[in-house]
Short mmCIF file of N, CA and C in Angstrom, two decimals:
data_model
loop_
_atom_site.label_atom_id
_atom_site.label_comp_id
_atom_site.label_asym_id
_atom_site.label_seq_id
_atom_site.Cartn_x
_atom_site.Cartn_y
_atom_site.Cartn_z
N PHE T 1 107.17 -10.95 165.54
CA PHE T 1 106.59 -11.00 166.83
C PHE T 1 107.36 -12.18 167.22
N GLN T 2 108.29 -12.76 167.67
CA GLN T 2 108.85 -13.54 168.28
C GLN T 2 108.22 -13.91 169.90
N PRO T 3 108.64 -15.37 170.15
CA PRO T 3 108.55 -15.38 171.78
C PRO T 3 109.51 -14.63 172.37
N LEU T 4 109.61 -14.02 173.21
CA LEU T 4 110.66 -13.24 174.36
C LEU T 4 111.57 -13.79 174.35
N ASP T 5 111.47 -15.36 174.88
CA ASP T 5 112.58 -16.14 175.25
C ASP T 5 112.60 -17.80 174.73
N ALA T 6 113.37 -17.99 173.84
CA ALA T 6 112.89 -19.32 172.98
C ALA T 6 113.44 -20.41 173.74
N THR T 7 114.30 -20.53 175.27
CA THR T 7 114.08 -21.64 175.92
C THR T 7 112.82 -21.32 176.73
N ARG T 8 111.73 -20.46 177.30
CA ARG T 8 110.37 -20.25 178.09
C ARG T 8 109.65 -20.29 177.63
N ALA T 9 109.87 -20.04 175.87
CA ALA T 9 108.25 -20.15 175.27
C ALA T 9 107.10 -19.14 175.77
N ILE T 10 107.92 -17.58 176.12
CA ILE T 10 106.52 -16.76 176.33
C ILE T 10 106.83 -15.61 175.12
N THR T 11 105.01 -15.69 174.85
CA THR T 11 104.02 -15.40 173.64
C THR T 11 103.77 -14.11 173.98
N PRO T 12 103.85 -12.47 173.62
CA PRO T 12 103.29 -11.74 173.34
C PRO T 12 102.45 -11.76 172.76
N LEU T 13 101.08 -11.01 172.63
CA LEU T 13 100.53 -10.88 171.60
C LEU T 13 99.71 -9.19 172.00
N ILE T 14 99.22 -8.78 170.83
CA ILE T 14 98.82 -7.30 170.75
C ILE T 14 97.00 -7.75 170.17
N VAL T 15 95.73 -7.43 171.16
CA VAL T 15 94.56 -7.92 170.31
C VAL T 15 93.67 -6.57 169.93
N SER T 16 92.80 -6.47 169.38
CA SER T 16 92.45 -4.98 168.30
C SER T 16 90.98 -5.20 170.06
N ARG T 17 90.38 -4.01 169.47
CA ARG T 17 89.31 -3.98 170.44
C ARG T 17 88.18 -4.97 169.90
N ASP T 18 88.13 -5.68 168.81
CA ASP T 18 87.27 -6.51 168.32
C ASP T 18 87.94 -8.41 168.72
N ASN T 19 88.54 -7.66 169.62
CA ASN T 19 89.30 -9.38 170.18
C ASN T 19 89.78 -10.43 168.53
N ARG T 20 90.56 -9.42 167.82
CA ARG T 20 91.22 -10.25 166.57
C ARG T 20 92.63 -9.74 166.88
N VAL T 21 93.72 -11.07 166.98
CA VAL T 21 94.83 -10.82 166.95
C VAL T 21 95.91 -10.19 166.01
N LEU T 22 96.31 -8.70 166.18
CA LEU T 22 96.81 -8.15 165.04
C LEU T 22 98.54 -8.55 165.41
N LEU T 23 98.98 -8.73 166.45
CA LEU T 23 100.49 -9.29 166.61
C LEU T 23 100.45 -9.98 167.80
N GLY T 24 101.26 -11.67 166.52
CA GLY T 24 101.60 -12.60 168.04
C GLY T 24 101.82 -13.99 166.56
N PRO T 25 101.40 -15.24 166.93
CA PRO T 25 101.97 -16.21 166.56
C PRO T 25 101.43 -16.20 165.62
N THR T 26 101.79 -16.51 163.94
CA THR T 26 101.43 -17.00 162.70
C THR T 26 99.77 -17.40 162.94
N ASP T 27 99.75 -18.88 163.58
CA ASP T 27 98.58 -19.48 163.38
C ASP T 27 97.34 -18.31 164.64
N LEU T 28 97.79 -17.54 165.23
CA LEU T 28 96.63 -16.54 165.84
C LEU T 28 96.30 -15.67 164.93
N LEU T 29 96.98 -14.68 164.00
CA LEU T 29 97.23 -13.80 163.09
C LEU T 29 95.59 -13.30 162.73
N GLY T 30 94.83 -12.58 162.84
CA GLY T 30 93.56 -12.29 162.12
C GLY T 30 92.26 -13.10 163.12
N THR T 31 92.66 -13.98 164.32
CA THR T 31 92.15 -14.50 164.82
C THR T 31 91.28 -14.28 166.00
N ALA T 32 89.86 -13.97 166.15
CA ALA T 32 89.04 -13.58 167.13
C ALA T 32 88.93 -14.63 168.66
N LEU T 33 89.81 -14.19 169.28
CA LEU T 33 89.63 -14.54 170.52
C LEU T 33 88.78 -14.30 171.59
N ASP T 34 87.98 -15.61 172.00
CA ASP T 34 87.31 -15.31 173.29
C ASP T 34 87.63 -16.08 174.78
N LEU T 35 88.43 -14.87 175.62
CA LEU T 35 89.23 -15.16 176.70
C LEU T 35 88.65 -14.51 177.98
N PRO T 36 89.19 -14.54 178.91
CA PRO T 36 88.60 -14.01 179.85
C PRO T 36 89.78 -12.64 180.26
N SER T 37 90.84 -13.76 180.24
CA SER T 37 91.99 -12.29 180.17
C SER T 37 91.84 -11.04 179.26
N LEU T 38 91.07 -11.44 177.96
CA LEU T 38 90.68 -10.03 177.21
C LEU T 38 89.59 -9.00 177.86
N ARG T 39 88.37 -9.88 178.61
CA ARG T 39 87.31 -9.73 178.81
C ARG T 39 87.97 -8.78 179.70
N GLN T 40 88.56 -9.01 180.74
CA GLN T 40 89.07 -8.51 182.40
C GLN T 40 90.05 -7.56 181.85
N ALA T 41 91.00 -7.27 180.50
CA ALA T 41 91.86 -6.20 180.25
C ALA T 41 90.33 -5.50 179.54
N ALA T 42 89.60 -5.68 178.81
CA ALA T 42 88.36 -4.62 178.60
C ALA T 42 88.09 -3.68 179.54
N MET T 43 87.70 -4.76 180.67
CA MET T 43 87.05 -4.13 182.05
C MET T 43 87.96 -3.29 182.64
N ALA T 44 89.03 -3.06 182.32
CA ALA T 44 90.46 -2.23 183.24
C ALA T 44 90.02 -0.85 182.44
N SER T 45 89.71 -0.94 181.38
CA SER T 45 89.77 0.15 180.24
C SER T 45 91.33 0.96 180.59
N GLY T 46 92.67 0.29 180.18
CA GLY T 46 93.45 0.72 180.51
C GLY T 46 93.97 1.09 182.13
N LYS T 47 93.52 1.30 182.92
CA LYS T 47 93.74 1.35 184.41
C LYS T 47 94.16 0.36 185.09
N ALA T 48 94.17 -0.90 184.64
CA ALA T 48 94.66 -2.09 185.45
C ALA T 48 95.65 -3.28 184.43
N THR T 49 96.11 -3.52 185.06
CA THR T 49 96.97 -4.71 184.78
C THR T 49 96.63 -6.28 185.55
N GLY T 50 96.69 -7.29 184.74
CA GLY T 50 96.61 -8.49 185.84
C GLY T 50 96.98 -9.77 184.95
N HIS T 51 96.79 -10.43 185.81
CA HIS T 51 96.80 -11.93 185.05
C HIS T 51 95.82 -13.06 185.67
N THR T 52 95.90 -14.19 185.02
CA THR T 52 94.94 -15.23 185.24
C THR T 52 95.75 -16.52 184.83
N GLU T 53 94.94 -17.84 185.01
CA GLU T 53 95.52 -18.44 184.05
C GLU T 53 93.94 -19.72 183.26
N GLU T 54 94.16 -19.72 182.10
CA GLU T 54 92.92 -19.98 181.44
C GLU T 54 93.41 -20.66 180.21
N SER T 55 92.35 -21.64 179.90
CA SER T 55 92.43 -22.32 178.61
C SER T 55 92.67 -21.79 177.18
N TRP T 56 93.18 -22.14 176.40
CA TRP T 56 93.28 -21.09 174.91
C TRP T 56 92.23 -22.54 173.65
N PRO T 57 92.12 -21.92 172.83
CA PRO T 57 91.31 -22.61 171.55
C PRO T 57 92.57 -23.52 171.33
N ASP T 58 94.00 -23.67 171.58
CA ASP T 58 94.70 -25.03 171.20
C ASP T 58 95.11 -25.66 171.90
N GLY T 59 93.71 -25.63 172.86
CA GLY T 59 93.66 -27.13 173.96
C GLY T 59 94.45 -26.75 175.28
N HIS T 60 95.41 -25.75 175.42
CA HIS T 60 96.54 -25.54 176.71
C HIS T 60 96.22 -24.40 177.70
N ARG T 61 96.75 -24.92 179.17
CA ARG T 61 95.90 -23.73 180.00
C ARG T 61 97.37 -23.25 179.84
N TYR T 62 97.18 -21.63 180.23
CA TYR T 62 98.35 -20.96 180.40
C TYR T 62 98.15 -19.99 181.38
N LEU T 63 99.54 -19.29 181.64
CA LEU T 63 99.69 -18.08 182.59
C LEU T 63 99.67 -16.86 181.68
N VAL T 64 98.51 -16.31 181.92
CA VAL T 64 98.23 -14.87 181.02
C VAL T 64 98.36 -13.46 182.00
N GLY T 65 99.21 -12.76 181.47
CA GLY T 65 99.30 -11.75 181.89
C GLY T 65 98.50 -10.43 180.71
N TYR T 66 97.79 -9.88 181.36
CA TYR T 66 96.77 -8.82 180.07
C TYR T 66 97.15 -7.19 180.31
N ALA T 67 96.92 -6.67 179.85
CA ALA T 67 97.04 -4.72 180.17
C ALA T 67 96.29 -4.51 178.66
N SER T 68 95.37 -3.33 179.16
CA SER T 68 94.92 -2.42 177.94
C SER T 68 95.64 -1.24 177.62
N ASP T 69 95.62 -0.82 176.69
CA ASP T 69 96.54 0.76 176.25
C ASP T 69 95.51 1.53 176.81
N ARG T 70 96.21 2.82 176.81
CA ARG T 70 95.86 3.96 177.59
C ARG T 70 95.68 5.29 176.41
N GLY T 71 95.24 5.73 176.76
CA GLY T 71 94.95 7.01 175.61
C GLY T 71 95.52 7.91 176.43
N LEU T 72 95.81 9.14 175.46
CA LEU T 72 96.53 10.22 175.72
C LEU T 72 95.79 11.73 176.45
N ASP T 73 95.95 12.12 177.36
CA ASP T 73 95.03 13.23 177.45
C ASP T 73 93.46 13.11 176.58
N ASP T 74 92.64 14.06 175.73
CA ASP T 74 91.56 12.87 175.44
C ASP T 74 91.19 12.39 174.74
N TYR T 75 92.83 11.74 173.88
CA TYR T 75 92.16 10.61 172.85
C TYR T 75 92.25 9.37 173.88
N PRO T 76 90.79 8.23 173.51
CA PRO T 76 90.14 7.61 173.93
C PRO T 76 91.77 5.95 174.18
N GLY T 77 92.28 6.12 173.38
CA GLY T 77 93.14 5.02 172.96
C GLY T 77 92.52 4.24 171.45
N MET T 78 93.06 3.09 171.24
CA MET T 78 92.97 2.46 170.40
C MET T 78 91.99 1.41 170.94
N GLY T 79 91.81 1.01 171.55
CA GLY T 79 91.51 0.24 172.50
C GLY T 79 91.87 -1.56 172.56
N TRP T 80 93.30 -1.30 172.29
CA TRP T 80 94.18 -2.52 172.06
C TRP T 80 94.58 -3.30 173.16
N ARG T 81 94.00 -4.08 173.13
CA ARG T 81 94.98 -4.97 174.59
C ARG T 81 96.14 -5.94 174.14
N VAL T 82 97.38 -6.01 175.39
CA VAL T 82 98.00 -6.94 175.01
C VAL T 82 98.48 -7.93 176.35
N LEU T 83 98.33 -9.08 175.45
CA LEU T 83 98.20 -10.33 176.32
C LEU T 83 99.86 -11.09 176.35
N VAL T 84 100.56 -11.45 177.39
CA VAL T 84 101.65 -12.31 177.21
C VAL T 84 101.46 -13.73 178.12
N ARG T 85 101.66 -14.61 177.61
CA ARG T 85 100.96 -16.11 178.33
C ARG T 85 102.54 -16.45 178.28
N GLN T 86 102.26 -17.81 178.67
CA GLN T 86 103.22 -18.51 179.00
C GLN T 86 102.41 -20.32 179.29
N ARG T 87 102.95 -21.47 179.12
CA ARG T 87 102.17 -22.38 179.35
C ARG T 87 102.43 -22.74 180.69
N LEU T 88 101.52 -23.36 181.40
CA LEU T 88 101.58 -23.20 183.06
C LEU T 88 102.63 -23.77 183.35
N ASP T 89 103.17 -25.44 182.62
CA ASP T 89 103.89 -26.36 183.24
C ASP T 89 105.04 -25.50 182.42
N GLU T 90 105.41 -24.96 182.06
CA GLU T 90 106.57 -23.94 181.98
C GLU T 90 106.70 -22.86 182.85
N ALA T 91 105.82 -22.19 183.16
CA ALA T 91 104.98 -21.13 183.73
C ALA T 91 105.85 -21.01 185.74
N TYR T 92 105.39 -22.55 185.97
CA TYR T 92 105.25 -22.88 187.43
C TYR T 92 106.52 -23.61 187.52
N SER T 93 106.89 -24.34 186.40
CA SER T 93 108.43 -25.08 187.11
C SER T 93 109.47 -24.72 187.79
N PRO T 94 110.09 -23.58 187.28
CA PRO T 94 111.01 -22.92 188.74
C PRO T 94 110.76 -23.00 189.84
N ALA T 95 109.06 -22.70 190.24
CA ALA T 95 108.42 -22.82 191.78
C ALA T 95 108.17 -24.30 191.73
N SER T 96 108.31 -25.20 190.82
CA SER T 96 108.06 -26.84 191.29
C SER T 96 109.60 -27.21 191.69
N ALA T 97 110.53 -27.00 190.93
CA ALA T 97 111.80 -27.22 191.31
C ALA T 97 112.15 -26.93 192.59
N LEU T 98 112.18 -25.34 192.74
CA LEU T 98 112.42 -24.98 194.19
C LEU T 98 111.90 -25.56 195.16
N GLN T 99 110.54 -26.24 194.90
CA GLN T 99 109.79 -26.67 195.87
C GLN T 99 110.40 -27.88 196.28
N ARG T 100 110.89 -28.69 194.75
CA ARG T 100 111.83 -30.21 195.40
C ARG T 100 113.02 -30.15 195.92
N GLN T 101 113.75 -28.46 195.56
CA GLN T 101 115.11 -28.81 196.79
C GLN T 101 114.45 -28.18 197.63
N LEU T 102 113.96 -27.15 198.58
CA LEU T 102 113.25 -27.69 199.54
C LEU T 102 112.87 -28.96 200.35
N LEU T 103 111.99 -29.59 199.99
CA LEU T 103 111.60 -30.86 199.95
C LEU T 103 113.28 -32.20 200.42
N VAL T 104 113.78 -31.42 199.48
CA VAL T 104 115.41 -32.48 199.85
C VAL T 104 115.90 -31.97 200.61
N ALA T 105 115.85 -31.06 201.06
CA ALA T 105 116.66 -29.55 201.95
C ALA T 105 116.18 -30.74 203.27
N GLY T 106 115.17 -30.12 203.21
CA GLY T 106 114.27 -30.54 204.51
C GLY T 106 114.33 -31.98 204.80
N LEU T 107 114.28 -32.66 204.12
CA LEU T 107 114.30 -34.62 204.27
C LEU T 107 115.66 -34.61 205.18
N LEU T 108 116.46 -33.73 203.99
CA LEU T 108 118.48 -34.13 204.82
C LEU T 108 118.51 -33.46 206.01
N ALA T 109 118.19 -32.31 205.84
CA ALA T 109 117.64 -31.24 207.66
C ALA T 109 117.42 -32.05 208.65
N ALA T 110 116.24 -32.77 208.40
CA ALA T 110 115.64 -33.33 209.35
C ALA T 110 116.89 -34.98 209.72
N LEU T 111 117.37 -35.75 208.49
CA LEU T 111 117.87 -36.82 209.09
C LEU T 111 119.25 -36.56 209.58
N VAL T 112 119.76 -35.39 209.37
CA VAL T 112 120.93 -34.54 210.44
C VAL T 112 120.66 -34.57 211.34
N PHE T 113 119.18 -33.93 211.78
CA PHE T 113 119.42 -33.22 213.70
C PHE T 113 118.85 -34.90 214.19
N SER T 114 118.02 -35.78 213.31
CA SER T 114 117.85 -36.58 214.03
C SER T 114 118.99 -37.80 214.38
N VAL T 115 120.26 -37.77 213.30
CA VAL T 115 121.17 -38.85 213.67
C VAL T 115 122.01 -37.42 214.91
N LEU T 116 121.61 -36.81 215.03
CA LEU T 116 122.29 -35.75 215.88
C LEU T 116 121.82 -35.72 217.05
N GLY T 117 120.58 -36.03 217.14
CA GLY T 117 119.91 -35.77 218.72
C GLY T 117 120.12 -37.40 218.98
N TRP T 118 119.90 -38.35 218.12
CA TRP T 118 120.63 -39.86 218.27
C TRP T 118 121.76 -39.99 219.15
N TRP T 119 122.59 -39.16 218.99
CA TRP T 119 124.32 -39.15 219.68
C TRP T 119 123.87 -38.60 220.62
N VAL T 120 123.47 -37.25 220.46
CA VAL T 120 123.09 -36.27 221.99
C VAL T 120 122.59 -37.26 223.52
N ALA T 121 121.28 -38.27 222.53
CA ALA T 121 120.90 -38.53 223.61
C ALA T 121 121.69 -39.96 224.00
N ARG T 122 122.28 -40.28 223.32
CA ARG T 122 123.48 -41.74 223.59
C ARG T 122 124.29 -41.05 224.86
N TRP T 123 124.75 -39.89 224.25
CA TRP T 123 125.59 -39.16 225.46
C TRP T 123 125.61 -39.26 226.66
N ILE T 124 123.63 -38.34 226.45
CA ILE T 124 123.24 -38.03 227.74
C ILE T 124 123.18 -39.88 228.90
N SER T 125 122.82 -40.51 227.75
CA SER T 125 122.70 -41.48 228.77
C SER T 125 123.18 -43.06 229.30
N ARG T 126 124.87 -42.55 228.89
CA ARG T 126 125.72 -43.52 228.72
C ARG T 126 126.24 -43.34 230.33
N PRO T 127 126.36 -42.59 231.13
CA PRO T 127 126.73 -42.09 232.33
C PRO T 127 125.49 -42.92 233.27
N LEU T 128 124.57 -42.86 232.75
CA LEU T 128 123.17 -43.15 233.51
C LEU T 128 123.04 -44.87 233.02
N ARG T 129 123.48 -44.92 231.85
CA ARG T 129 123.54 -46.85 232.06
C ARG T 129 124.45 -47.54 233.04
N ALA T 130 126.24 -46.63 233.00
CA ALA T 130 127.12 -47.03 233.72
C ALA T 130 126.26 -46.96 234.91
N LEU T 131 125.01 -46.33 235.63
CA LEU T 131 125.26 -46.31 237.30
C LEU T 131 124.14 -47.61 237.49
N THR T 132 123.18 -48.10 236.54
CA THR T 132 122.09 -48.40 236.64
C THR T 132 123.00 -50.20 236.24
N THR T 133 124.39 -50.09 235.62
CA THR T 133 125.33 -51.67 235.64
C THR T 133 125.92 -51.54 237.10
N SER T 134 125.92 -50.38 237.41
CA SER T 134 126.48 -50.80 239.32
C SER T 134 125.56 -51.05 239.78
N ALA T 135 124.34 -50.59 239.81
CA ALA T 135 123.00 -50.59 240.80
C ALA T 135 122.79 -52.10 240.96
N GLY T 136 122.72 -52.73 239.33
CA GLY T 136 122.65 -53.97 239.01
C GLY T 136 123.57 -55.20 240.12
N GLN T 137 124.55 -54.61 239.74
CA GLN T 137 125.98 -55.53 240.36
C GLN T 137 125.81 -55.67 241.94
N LEU T 138 125.75 -54.28 242.68
CA LEU T 138 125.19 -54.07 244.07
C LEU T 138 123.89 -55.09 244.02
N GLN T 139 122.73 -55.04 243.63
CA GLN T 139 121.59 -55.57 244.25
C GLN T 139 121.71 -56.89 244.40
N GLN T 140 123.24 -57.71 243.19
CA GLN T 140 123.66 -59.40 243.19
C GLN T 140 124.47 -59.34 244.56
N GLY T 141 124.65 -58.51 244.95
CA GLY T 141 125.72 -58.53 246.36
C GLY T 141 127.15 -58.46 246.00
N GLN T 142 127.23 -58.15 244.70
CA GLN T 142 128.96 -58.23 243.93
C GLN T 142 129.72 -57.04 245.12
N PRO T 143 131.11 -57.02 245.37
CA PRO T 143 131.37 -55.57 245.08
C PRO T 143 131.32 -54.61 244.11
N VAL T 144 131.27 -53.65 244.48
CA VAL T 144 130.79 -52.47 243.96
C VAL T 144 131.99 -51.28 244.12
N ARG T 145 131.84 -50.94 242.88
CA ARG T 145 132.55 -49.42 242.77
C ARG T 145 132.02 -48.72 241.64
N VAL T 146 131.22 -47.72 241.75
CA VAL T 146 130.31 -47.32 241.16
C VAL T 146 131.11 -46.03 240.47
N PRO T 147 131.28 -46.01 239.21
CA PRO T 147 131.76 -44.90 238.41
C PRO T 147 131.34 -43.19 238.48
N VAL T 148 132.29 -42.73 238.43
CA VAL T 148 131.43 -41.02 238.80
C VAL T 148 132.08 -40.90 237.36
N SER T 149 131.00 -39.87 236.72
CA SER T 149 131.22 -39.21 235.43
C SER T 149 131.03 -37.87 235.50
N ASN T 150 131.64 -37.26 234.73
CA ASN T 150 131.78 -35.59 235.04
C ASN T 150 131.07 -35.12 233.55
N HIS T 151 130.23 -35.99 233.11
CA HIS T 151 129.64 -35.49 231.60
C HIS T 151 128.72 -34.32 232.09
N TYR T 152 128.00 -34.09 233.45
CA TYR T 152 127.17 -33.37 233.70
C TYR T 152 126.87 -33.43 235.18
N GLU T 153 126.63 -32.51 235.86
CA GLU T 153 126.64 -32.36 237.42
C GLU T 153 125.71 -33.48 237.54
N GLU T 154 125.00 -33.57 237.82
CA GLU T 154 123.55 -34.45 238.43
C GLU T 154 123.85 -35.60 238.09
N VAL T 155 124.84 -36.24 237.31
CA VAL T 155 125.39 -37.75 236.94
C VAL T 155 126.45 -38.00 238.30
N ALA T 156 127.61 -36.89 238.16
CA ALA T 156 128.59 -36.90 239.17
C ALA T 156 127.91 -36.89 240.27
N GLN T 157 127.00 -36.05 241.04
CA GLN T 157 126.13 -36.02 242.23
C GLN T 157 125.76 -37.09 242.68
N LEU T 158 125.05 -37.69 241.76
CA LEU T 158 124.86 -39.07 241.67
C LEU T 158 125.39 -40.58 242.06
N GLY T 159 126.32 -40.19 241.47
CA GLY T 159 127.61 -41.47 241.39
C GLY T 159 128.35 -41.55 242.84
N GLN T 160 128.38 -40.32 243.49
CA GLN T 160 128.66 -39.74 244.57
C GLN T 160 128.12 -40.15 245.78
N ALA T 161 126.83 -39.96 245.57
CA ALA T 161 125.51 -40.36 247.00
C ALA T 161 125.54 -41.88 246.62
N LEU T 162 125.97 -42.60 245.58
CA LEU T 162 125.94 -44.08 245.26
C LEU T 162 127.08 -44.77 245.77
N ASN T 163 128.46 -43.90 245.29
CA ASN T 163 129.57 -44.47 246.35
C ASN T 163 129.40 -44.59 247.80
N ALA T 164 129.01 -42.86 248.60
CA ALA T 164 128.65 -43.19 249.54
C ALA T 164 127.90 -44.31 250.51
N LEU T 165 126.76 -44.63 249.70
CA LEU T 165 125.82 -45.71 249.91
C LEU T 165 126.69 -47.45 250.36
N VAL T 166 127.34 -47.11 248.61
CA VAL T 166 127.64 -48.50 249.11
C VAL T 166 129.00 -49.06 250.19
N TYR T 167 129.76 -47.71 250.39
CA TYR T 167 130.73 -47.40 251.17
C TYR T 167 130.46 -47.60 252.81
N ARG T 168 129.35 -47.25 252.77
CA ARG T 168 128.43 -47.55 254.15
C ARG T 168 127.70 -49.10 254.16
N LEU T 169 127.08 -49.20 253.20
CA LEU T 169 126.79 -50.51 253.52
C LEU T 169 127.89 -52.05 253.66
N GLN T 170 128.92 -51.68 253.07
CA GLN T 170 130.29 -52.41 252.72
C GLN T 170 130.83 -52.24 254.04
N ALA T 171 130.46 -51.15 254.70
CA ALA T 171 131.45 -51.01 256.20
C ALA T 171 130.63 -52.00 256.72
N ASN T 172 129.17 -52.08 257.13
CA ASN T 172 128.56 -52.22 258.29
C ASN T 172 128.32 -53.97 258.30
#
């Protein structure tokens, strides 16, 4: 019984009714295990499967999938349970990698939209700054021709109104 995938160390085990490892890693063969996953599989009586995170005798924490055997017709089965385990750090590494990728993508998107927002704000405020400069020159009594901008309708109307006002003031 070898790990299913040598790069990810997924280890299957078959455990007897009395919790002894029948098939699995050589260091566990014949060992009696007392694990929450085995108790849950025993309570399920072949009707359910499940998974849990638990500490094993080797001191590591594992993600463990479990199932118990099912009999056939009147035969109740042998009471064996199947466990498939993988160390937590290995089991969750794809999710952690995805989380990091999403964080980086989110930060890049925030940066792009911040720069885009800054650029749009400058584009919107440029004609208003030109009108403010013209109004300052008018306040100082300088001859002014207010620039009419066609960036957007409101600024064009304001520029035309200021030009009409300046024309009337200079005509008097």
